Amino acid sequence: LPATPPTRHSTSSYSSTPAPSQSHTTANMSLKPVAITLGTASIAAALEFTYTPSIALLQSHSTQLTAVTPFILLGSGFWALSHGFTVGQARTKYAELARKDGEKDVDERYLLPNLYAQGTSKNVKAFNCVQRSHQHIFETFTTVVVGGLAGAVTFPVCTAVSTFLYAIGRVQLSKGYAESEGDATKRYKYPLAKFMWFGFLGNVALGMASCGMIMMGKKTL
């Protein structure tokens, strides 16, 4: 019998190092900005708490500085309310476009009390991105407000900066979402949109740190 030729194996089958999974890579990319934000907030808060008593300007204006964060939050809340009118206008706009395009059951699918329009047409996707630009605000706003109010008691400067980053990023993220015409991947098209998450994490860290300082008796109200 003729000799059977040896089976050739791909060299890749002998590789001892498995390729990193996409989920693992994504997790590492997500953890890096989280670690940077929390680390920056911690260092800045420690410096503010340590050196504020020795800086006359900060010490004499501590009450005014504490009011900056609530001022930004109130402005953000009013903006969120006004952005809701954009959703109402978009609902009417895309319902009319759907009728012109011959879509069926437009009133039942687009109009209130539906939160999101039903279906998969281009008009449905475009409107739902506008609706999402408003609805997404309320997933983080309560936490930002509570963290900001708590953080401003002990770290008024750091918390004001963090809250400002959140507010600017939040406006740009919602604007990008609303203008995406159904392509949600374009929601971060504005460069400062990502700063919403930095501000959010900053307020969480500063709020918790401030509560800890108060509970340990190192800060009085």
PDB file of C-alpha atoms in Angstrom:
ATOM      1  CA  LEU A   1       0.000   0.000   0.000  1.00  0.00           C
ATOM      2  CA  PRO A   2       1.257   3.486  -0.740  1.00  0.00           C
ATOM      3  CA  ALA A   3       2.344   5.481   2.269  1.00  0.00           C
ATOM      4  CA  THR A   4      -0.214   7.942   3.507  1.00  0.00           C
ATOM      5  CA  PRO A   5       1.191  11.465   3.340  1.00  0.00           C
ATOM      6  CA  PRO A   6       1.398  13.201   6.706  1.00  0.00           C
ATOM      7  CA  THR A   7      -1.468  15.498   7.519  1.00  0.00           C
ATOM      8  CA  ARG A   8      -0.457  19.125   7.485  1.00  0.00           C
ATOM      9  CA  HIS A   9      -1.838  21.312  10.220  1.00  0.00           C
ATOM     10  CA  SER A  10      -2.150  25.046  10.125  1.00  0.00           C
ATOM     11  CA  THR A  11       0.428  26.722  12.331  1.00  0.00           C
ATOM     12  CA  SER A  12      -2.357  28.788  13.825  1.00  0.00           C
ATOM     13  CA  SER A  13      -3.814  25.637  15.433  1.00  0.00           C
ATOM     14  CA  TYR A  14      -0.690  25.323  17.569  1.00  0.00           C
ATOM     15  CA  SER A  15      -0.883  28.861  18.874  1.00  0.00           C
ATOM     16  CA  SER A  16      -0.830  28.807  22.659  1.00  0.00           C
ATOM     17  CA  THR A  17      -2.112  32.382  23.022  1.00  0.00           C
ATOM     18  CA  PRO A  18      -5.823  32.756  22.212  1.00  0.00           C
ATOM     19  CA  ALA A  19      -6.932  35.941  20.510  1.00  0.00           C
ATOM     20  CA  PRO A  20      -8.662  38.309  22.895  1.00  0.00           C
ATOM     21  CA  SER A  21     -12.421  38.301  22.528  1.00  0.00           C
ATOM     22  CA  GLN A  22     -14.245  41.408  21.354  1.00  0.00           C
ATOM     23  CA  SER A  23     -16.118  41.642  24.657  1.00  0.00           C
ATOM     24  CA  HIS A  24     -12.842  41.530  26.609  1.00  0.00           C
ATOM     25  CA  THR A  25     -11.348  44.275  24.434  1.00  0.00           C
ATOM     26  CA  THR A  26     -14.480  46.398  24.801  1.00  0.00           C
ATOM     27  CA  ALA A  27     -14.417  45.941  28.581  1.00  0.00           C
ATOM     28  CA  ASN A  28     -10.800  47.136  28.745  1.00  0.00           C
ATOM     29  CA  MET A  29     -11.631  50.181  26.593  1.00  0.00           C
ATOM     30  CA  SER A  30     -14.567  50.994  28.884  1.00  0.00           C
ATOM     31  CA  LEU A  31     -12.633  50.588  32.127  1.00  0.00           C
ATOM     32  CA  LYS A  32      -9.797  52.899  31.105  1.00  0.00           C
ATOM     33  CA  PRO A  33     -11.838  56.164  31.010  1.00  0.00           C
ATOM     34  CA  VAL A  34     -13.652  55.089  34.180  1.00  0.00           C
ATOM     35  CA  ALA A  35     -10.348  54.618  36.007  1.00  0.00           C
ATOM     36  CA  ILE A  36      -8.979  57.924  34.676  1.00  0.00           C
ATOM     37  CA  THR A  37     -12.111  59.829  35.697  1.00  0.00           C
ATOM     38  CA  LEU A  38     -12.336  58.358  39.179  1.00  0.00           C
ATOM     39  CA  GLY A  39      -8.611  58.822  39.745  1.00  0.00           C
ATOM     40  CA  THR A  40      -8.689  62.449  38.596  1.00  0.00           C
ATOM     41  CA  ALA A  41     -11.759  63.201  40.743  1.00  0.00           C
ATOM     42  CA  SER A  42     -10.148  61.614  43.799  1.00  0.00           C
ATOM     43  CA  ILE A  43      -6.876  63.533  43.455  1.00  0.00           C
ATOM     44  CA  ALA A  44      -8.638  66.847  42.749  1.00  0.00           C
ATOM     45  CA  ALA A  45     -10.994  66.378  45.704  1.00  0.00           C
ATOM     46  CA  ALA A  46      -8.118  65.570  48.060  1.00  0.00           C
ATOM     47  CA  LEU A  47      -6.225  68.672  46.934  1.00  0.00           C
ATOM     48  CA  GLU A  48      -9.290  70.884  47.319  1.00  0.00           C
ATOM     49  CA  PHE A  49     -10.109  69.577  50.788  1.00  0.00           C
ATOM     50  CA  THR A  50      -6.489  69.919  51.930  1.00  0.00           C
ATOM     51  CA  TYR A  51      -5.617  73.340  50.546  1.00  0.00           C
ATOM     52  CA  THR A  52      -8.914  75.266  50.581  1.00  0.00           C
ATOM     53  CA  PRO A  53      -8.469  76.372  54.244  1.00  0.00           C
ATOM     54  CA  SER A  54      -5.125  77.937  53.355  1.00  0.00           C
ATOM     55  CA  ILE A  55      -6.373  79.792  50.266  1.00  0.00           C
ATOM     56  CA  ALA A  56      -8.099  82.956  51.425  1.00  0.00           C
ATOM     57  CA  LEU A  57     -10.056  83.505  48.203  1.00  0.00           C
ATOM     58  CA  LEU A  58     -11.635  80.043  48.274  1.00  0.00           C
ATOM     59  CA  GLN A  59     -12.264  80.178  51.992  1.00  0.00           C
ATOM     60  CA  SER A  60     -14.017  83.552  51.849  1.00  0.00           C
ATOM     61  CA  HIS A  61     -16.211  82.533  48.909  1.00  0.00           C
ATOM     62  CA  SER A  62     -17.068  78.989  50.010  1.00  0.00           C
ATOM     63  CA  THR A  63     -20.810  79.738  50.239  1.00  0.00           C
ATOM     64  CA  GLN A  64     -20.921  81.246  46.752  1.00  0.00           C
ATOM     65  CA  LEU A  65     -18.941  78.353  45.299  1.00  0.00           C
ATOM     66  CA  THR A  66     -21.323  75.836  46.844  1.00  0.00           C
ATOM     67  CA  ALA A  67     -24.194  77.463  44.926  1.00  0.00           C
ATOM     68  CA  VAL A  68     -22.546  76.999  41.514  1.00  0.00           C
ATOM     69  CA  THR A  69     -23.445  73.309  41.210  1.00  0.00           C
ATOM     70  CA  PRO A  70     -27.186  73.735  41.975  1.00  0.00           C
ATOM     71  CA  PHE A  71     -27.217  76.653  39.519  1.00  0.00           C
ATOM     72  CA  ILE A  72     -25.852  74.424  36.731  1.00  0.00           C
ATOM     73  CA  LEU A  73     -28.252  71.617  37.644  1.00  0.00           C
ATOM     74  CA  LEU A  74     -31.268  73.924  37.556  1.00  0.00           C
ATOM     75  CA  GLY A  75     -30.190  75.194  34.155  1.00  0.00           C
ATOM     76  CA  SER A  76     -29.792  71.612  32.930  1.00  0.00           C
ATOM     77  CA  GLY A  77     -33.245  70.732  34.217  1.00  0.00           C
ATOM     78  CA  PHE A  78     -34.826  73.661  32.364  1.00  0.00           C
ATOM     79  CA  TRP A  79     -32.953  72.675  29.199  1.00  0.00           C
ATOM     80  CA  ALA A  80     -34.254  69.080  29.536  1.00  0.00           C
ATOM     81  CA  LEU A  81     -37.803  70.408  29.747  1.00  0.00           C
ATOM     82  CA  SER A  82     -37.329  72.580  26.672  1.00  0.00           C
ATOM     83  CA  HIS A  83     -35.775  69.673  24.760  1.00  0.00           C
ATOM     84  CA  GLY A  84     -39.029  67.797  25.273  1.00  0.00           C
ATOM     85  CA  PHE A  85     -40.732  70.282  22.916  1.00  0.00           C
ATOM     86  CA  THR A  86     -38.266  69.185  20.232  1.00  0.00           C
ATOM     87  CA  VAL A  87     -39.615  65.657  20.580  1.00  0.00           C
ATOM     88  CA  GLY A  88     -43.195  66.880  20.147  1.00  0.00           C
ATOM     89  CA  GLN A  89     -42.282  68.738  16.981  1.00  0.00           C
ATOM     90  CA  ALA A  90     -40.437  65.701  15.632  1.00  0.00           C
ATOM     91  CA  ARG A  91     -43.434  63.445  16.343  1.00  0.00           C
ATOM     92  CA  THR A  92     -45.643  65.649  14.147  1.00  0.00           C
ATOM     93  CA  LYS A  93     -42.953  65.983  11.473  1.00  0.00           C
ATOM     94  CA  TYR A  94     -42.247  62.286  11.025  1.00  0.00           C
ATOM     95  CA  ALA A  95     -45.896  61.291  11.237  1.00  0.00           C
ATOM     96  CA  GLU A  96     -46.589  63.606   8.296  1.00  0.00           C
ATOM     97  CA  LEU A  97     -43.600  62.201   6.378  1.00  0.00           C
ATOM     98  CA  ALA A  98     -44.876  58.681   7.071  1.00  0.00           C
ATOM     99  CA  ARG A  99     -48.280  59.555   5.599  1.00  0.00           C
ATOM    100  CA  LYS A 100     -46.627  60.996   2.486  1.00  0.00           C
ATOM    101  CA  ASP A 101     -44.565  57.817   2.130  1.00  0.00           C
ATOM    102  CA  GLY A 102     -47.731  55.693   2.285  1.00  0.00           C
ATOM    103  CA  GLU A 103     -47.161  54.065   5.670  1.00  0.00           C
ATOM    104  CA  LYS A 104     -50.210  52.458   7.254  1.00  0.00           C
ATOM    105  CA  ASP A 105     -51.792  53.123  10.666  1.00  0.00           C
ATOM    106  CA  VAL A 106     -49.683  56.238  11.162  1.00  0.00           C
ATOM    107  CA  ASP A 107     -51.714  57.681  14.040  1.00  0.00           C
ATOM    108  CA  GLU A 108     -51.699  54.396  15.951  1.00  0.00           C
ATOM    109  CA  ARG A 109     -47.942  53.930  15.471  1.00  0.00           C
ATOM    110  CA  TYR A 110     -46.546  57.468  15.853  1.00  0.00           C
ATOM    111  CA  LEU A 111     -48.842  59.580  17.977  1.00  0.00           C
ATOM    112  CA  LEU A 112     -49.325  59.692  21.739  1.00  0.00           C
ATOM    113  CA  PRO A 113     -49.675  57.794  24.027  1.00  0.00           C
ATOM    114  CA  ASN A 114     -46.886  55.897  22.228  1.00  0.00           C
ATOM    115  CA  LEU A 115     -43.521  56.843  23.657  1.00  0.00           C
ATOM    116  CA  TYR A 116     -41.616  55.438  20.673  1.00  0.00           C
ATOM    117  CA  ALA A 117     -43.020  54.963  17.177  1.00  0.00           C
ATOM    118  CA  GLN A 118     -43.701  51.385  16.136  1.00  0.00           C
ATOM    119  CA  GLY A 119     -42.087  49.807  13.098  1.00  0.00           C
ATOM    120  CA  THR A 120     -38.769  49.820  11.258  1.00  0.00           C
ATOM    121  CA  SER A 121     -39.213  52.409   8.510  1.00  0.00           C
ATOM    122  CA  LYS A 122     -36.740  55.252   8.029  1.00  0.00           C
ATOM    123  CA  ASN A 123     -39.251  57.689   9.555  1.00  0.00           C
ATOM    124  CA  VAL A 124     -39.754  55.477  12.604  1.00  0.00           C
ATOM    125  CA  LYS A 125     -36.017  55.184  13.182  1.00  0.00           C
ATOM    126  CA  ALA A 126     -35.470  58.913  12.731  1.00  0.00           C
ATOM    127  CA  PHE A 127     -38.206  59.847  15.201  1.00  0.00           C
ATOM    128  CA  ASN A 128     -37.149  57.232  17.738  1.00  0.00           C
ATOM    129  CA  CYS A 129     -33.644  58.696  17.813  1.00  0.00           C
ATOM    130  CA  VAL A 130     -35.128  62.089  18.617  1.00  0.00           C
ATOM    131  CA  GLN A 131     -37.241  60.538  21.366  1.00  0.00           C
ATOM    132  CA  ARG A 132     -34.214  58.667  22.651  1.00  0.00           C
ATOM    133  CA  SER A 133     -32.249  61.943  22.800  1.00  0.00           C
ATOM    134  CA  HIS A 134     -34.719  63.101  25.442  1.00  0.00           C
ATOM    135  CA  GLN A 135     -35.459  59.843  27.242  1.00  0.00           C
ATOM    136  CA  HIS A 136     -31.761  59.104  27.690  1.00  0.00           C
ATOM    137  CA  ILE A 137     -31.391  62.196  29.897  1.00  0.00           C
ATOM    138  CA  PHE A 138     -33.408  60.677  32.715  1.00  0.00           C
ATOM    139  CA  GLU A 139     -31.257  57.552  33.010  1.00  0.00           C
ATOM    140  CA  THR A 140     -28.492  59.577  34.666  1.00  0.00           C
ATOM    141  CA  PHE A 141     -29.979  62.909  35.701  1.00  0.00           C
ATOM    142  CA  THR A 142     -31.233  61.899  39.156  1.00  0.00           C
ATOM    143  CA  THR A 143     -27.861  60.437  40.110  1.00  0.00           C
ATOM    144  CA  VAL A 144     -26.039  63.508  38.803  1.00  0.00           C
ATOM    145  CA  VAL A 145     -28.298  65.826  40.824  1.00  0.00           C
ATOM    146  CA  VAL A 146     -27.967  63.880  44.094  1.00  0.00           C
ATOM    147  CA  GLY A 147     -24.216  63.398  43.646  1.00  0.00           C
ATOM    148  CA  GLY A 148     -23.763  67.039  42.698  1.00  0.00           C
ATOM    149  CA  LEU A 149     -25.678  68.414  45.683  1.00  0.00           C
ATOM    150  CA  ALA A 150     -23.835  66.112  48.081  1.00  0.00           C
ATOM    151  CA  GLY A 151     -20.435  66.742  46.514  1.00  0.00           C
ATOM    152  CA  ALA A 152     -20.852  70.522  46.513  1.00  0.00           C
ATOM    153  CA  VAL A 153     -21.026  70.526  50.317  1.00  0.00           C
ATOM    154  CA  THR A 154     -17.429  69.339  50.712  1.00  0.00           C
ATOM    155  CA  PHE A 155     -15.856  69.850  47.271  1.00  0.00           C
ATOM    156  CA  PRO A 156     -17.636  72.865  45.724  1.00  0.00           C
ATOM    157  CA  VAL A 157     -14.991  73.612  43.084  1.00  0.00           C
ATOM    158  CA  CYS A 158     -14.445  70.052  41.854  1.00  0.00           C
ATOM    159  CA  THR A 159     -18.161  69.316  41.839  1.00  0.00           C
ATOM    160  CA  ALA A 160     -18.951  72.487  39.901  1.00  0.00           C
ATOM    161  CA  VAL A 161     -16.401  71.526  37.239  1.00  0.00           C
ATOM    162  CA  SER A 162     -17.697  67.950  37.077  1.00  0.00           C
ATOM    163  CA  THR A 163     -21.311  69.097  36.813  1.00  0.00           C
ATOM    164  CA  PHE A 164     -20.399  71.576  34.086  1.00  0.00           C
ATOM    165  CA  LEU A 165     -18.721  68.789  32.081  1.00  0.00           C
ATOM    166  CA  TYR A 166     -21.861  66.697  32.454  1.00  0.00           C
ATOM    167  CA  ALA A 167     -24.113  69.543  31.316  1.00  0.00           C
ATOM    168  CA  ILE A 168     -22.054  70.391  28.223  1.00  0.00           C
ATOM    169  CA  GLY A 169     -21.683  66.739  27.250  1.00  0.00           C
ATOM    170  CA  ARG A 170     -25.349  66.029  27.862  1.00  0.00           C
ATOM    171  CA  VAL A 171     -26.474  68.825  25.541  1.00  0.00           C
ATOM    172  CA  GLN A 172     -24.136  67.710  22.763  1.00  0.00           C
ATOM    173  CA  LEU A 173     -25.008  64.027  23.118  1.00  0.00           C
ATOM    174  CA  SER A 174     -28.740  64.752  22.911  1.00  0.00           C
ATOM    175  CA  LYS A 175     -28.162  67.061  19.951  1.00  0.00           C
ATOM    176  CA  GLY A 176     -26.194  64.372  18.134  1.00  0.00           C
ATOM    177  CA  TYR A 177     -28.879  61.786  18.864  1.00  0.00           C
ATOM    178  CA  ALA A 178     -31.662  64.058  17.613  1.00  0.00           C
ATOM    179  CA  GLU A 179     -29.796  64.903  14.395  1.00  0.00           C
ATOM    180  CA  SER A 180     -28.773  61.330  13.587  1.00  0.00           C
ATOM    181  CA  GLU A 181     -31.753  60.671  11.249  1.00  0.00           C
ATOM    182  CA  GLY A 182     -32.141  57.149  12.585  1.00  0.00           C
ATOM    183  CA  ASP A 183     -28.447  56.206  12.711  1.00  0.00           C
ATOM    184  CA  ALA A 184     -27.750  56.019  16.443  1.00  0.00           C
ATOM    185  CA  THR A 185     -24.030  55.482  15.832  1.00  0.00           C
ATOM    186  CA  LYS A 186     -23.807  59.207  15.012  1.00  0.00           C
ATOM    187  CA  ARG A 187     -24.891  60.294  18.490  1.00  0.00           C
ATOM    188  CA  TYR A 188     -21.301  61.083  19.503  1.00  0.00           C
ATOM    189  CA  LYS A 189     -20.568  63.224  16.438  1.00  0.00           C
ATOM    190  CA  TYR A 190     -20.038  66.303  18.604  1.00  0.00           C
ATOM    191  CA  PRO A 191     -16.602  66.233  20.278  1.00  0.00           C
ATOM    192  CA  LEU A 192     -17.740  67.088  23.814  1.00  0.00           C
ATOM    193  CA  ALA A 193     -20.577  64.543  23.957  1.00  0.00           C
ATOM    194  CA  LYS A 194     -18.376  61.948  25.672  1.00  0.00           C
ATOM    195  CA  PHE A 195     -17.717  64.354  28.544  1.00  0.00           C
ATOM    196  CA  MET A 196     -21.217  63.679  29.811  1.00  0.00           C
ATOM    197  CA  TRP A 197     -19.959  60.357  31.149  1.00  0.00           C
ATOM    198  CA  PHE A 198     -16.886  61.926  32.753  1.00  0.00           C
ATOM    199  CA  GLY A 199     -19.105  64.426  34.536  1.00  0.00           C
ATOM    200  CA  PHE A 200     -21.524  61.706  35.581  1.00  0.00           C
ATOM    201  CA  LEU A 201     -18.801  59.535  37.105  1.00  0.00           C
ATOM    202  CA  GLY A 202     -17.177  62.568  38.691  1.00  0.00           C
ATOM    203  CA  ASN A 203     -20.388  63.545  40.474  1.00  0.00           C
ATOM    204  CA  VAL A 204     -20.906  59.987  41.698  1.00  0.00           C
ATOM    205  CA  ALA A 205     -17.383  59.836  43.121  1.00  0.00           C
ATOM    206  CA  LEU A 206     -17.470  63.319  44.652  1.00  0.00           C
ATOM    207  CA  GLY A 207     -20.936  62.828  46.109  1.00  0.00           C
ATOM    208  CA  MET A 208     -20.006  59.554  47.766  1.00  0.00           C
ATOM    209  CA  ALA A 209     -16.721  61.002  49.057  1.00  0.00           C
ATOM    210  CA  SER A 210     -18.539  63.997  50.509  1.00  0.00           C
ATOM    211  CA  CYS A 211     -21.103  61.795  52.249  1.00  0.00           C
ATOM    212  CA  GLY A 212     -18.258  59.725  53.670  1.00  0.00           C
ATOM    213  CA  MET A 213     -16.527  62.828  55.022  1.00  0.00           C
ATOM    214  CA  ILE A 214     -19.745  64.022  56.647  1.00  0.00           C
ATOM    215  CA  MET A 215     -20.454  60.618  58.204  1.00  0.00           C
ATOM    216  CA  MET A 216     -16.936  60.431  59.615  1.00  0.00           C
ATOM    217  CA  GLY A 217     -17.311  63.883  61.162  1.00  0.00           C
ATOM    218  CA  LYS A 218     -14.592  65.498  59.036  1.00  0.00           C
ATOM    219  CA  LYS A 219     -17.066  67.884  57.437  1.00  0.00           C
ATOM    220  CA  THR A 220     -20.012  69.631  59.096  1.00  0.00           C
ATOM    221  CA  LEU A 221     -23.042  71.071  57.352  1.00  0.00           C
TER     222      LEU A 221
END
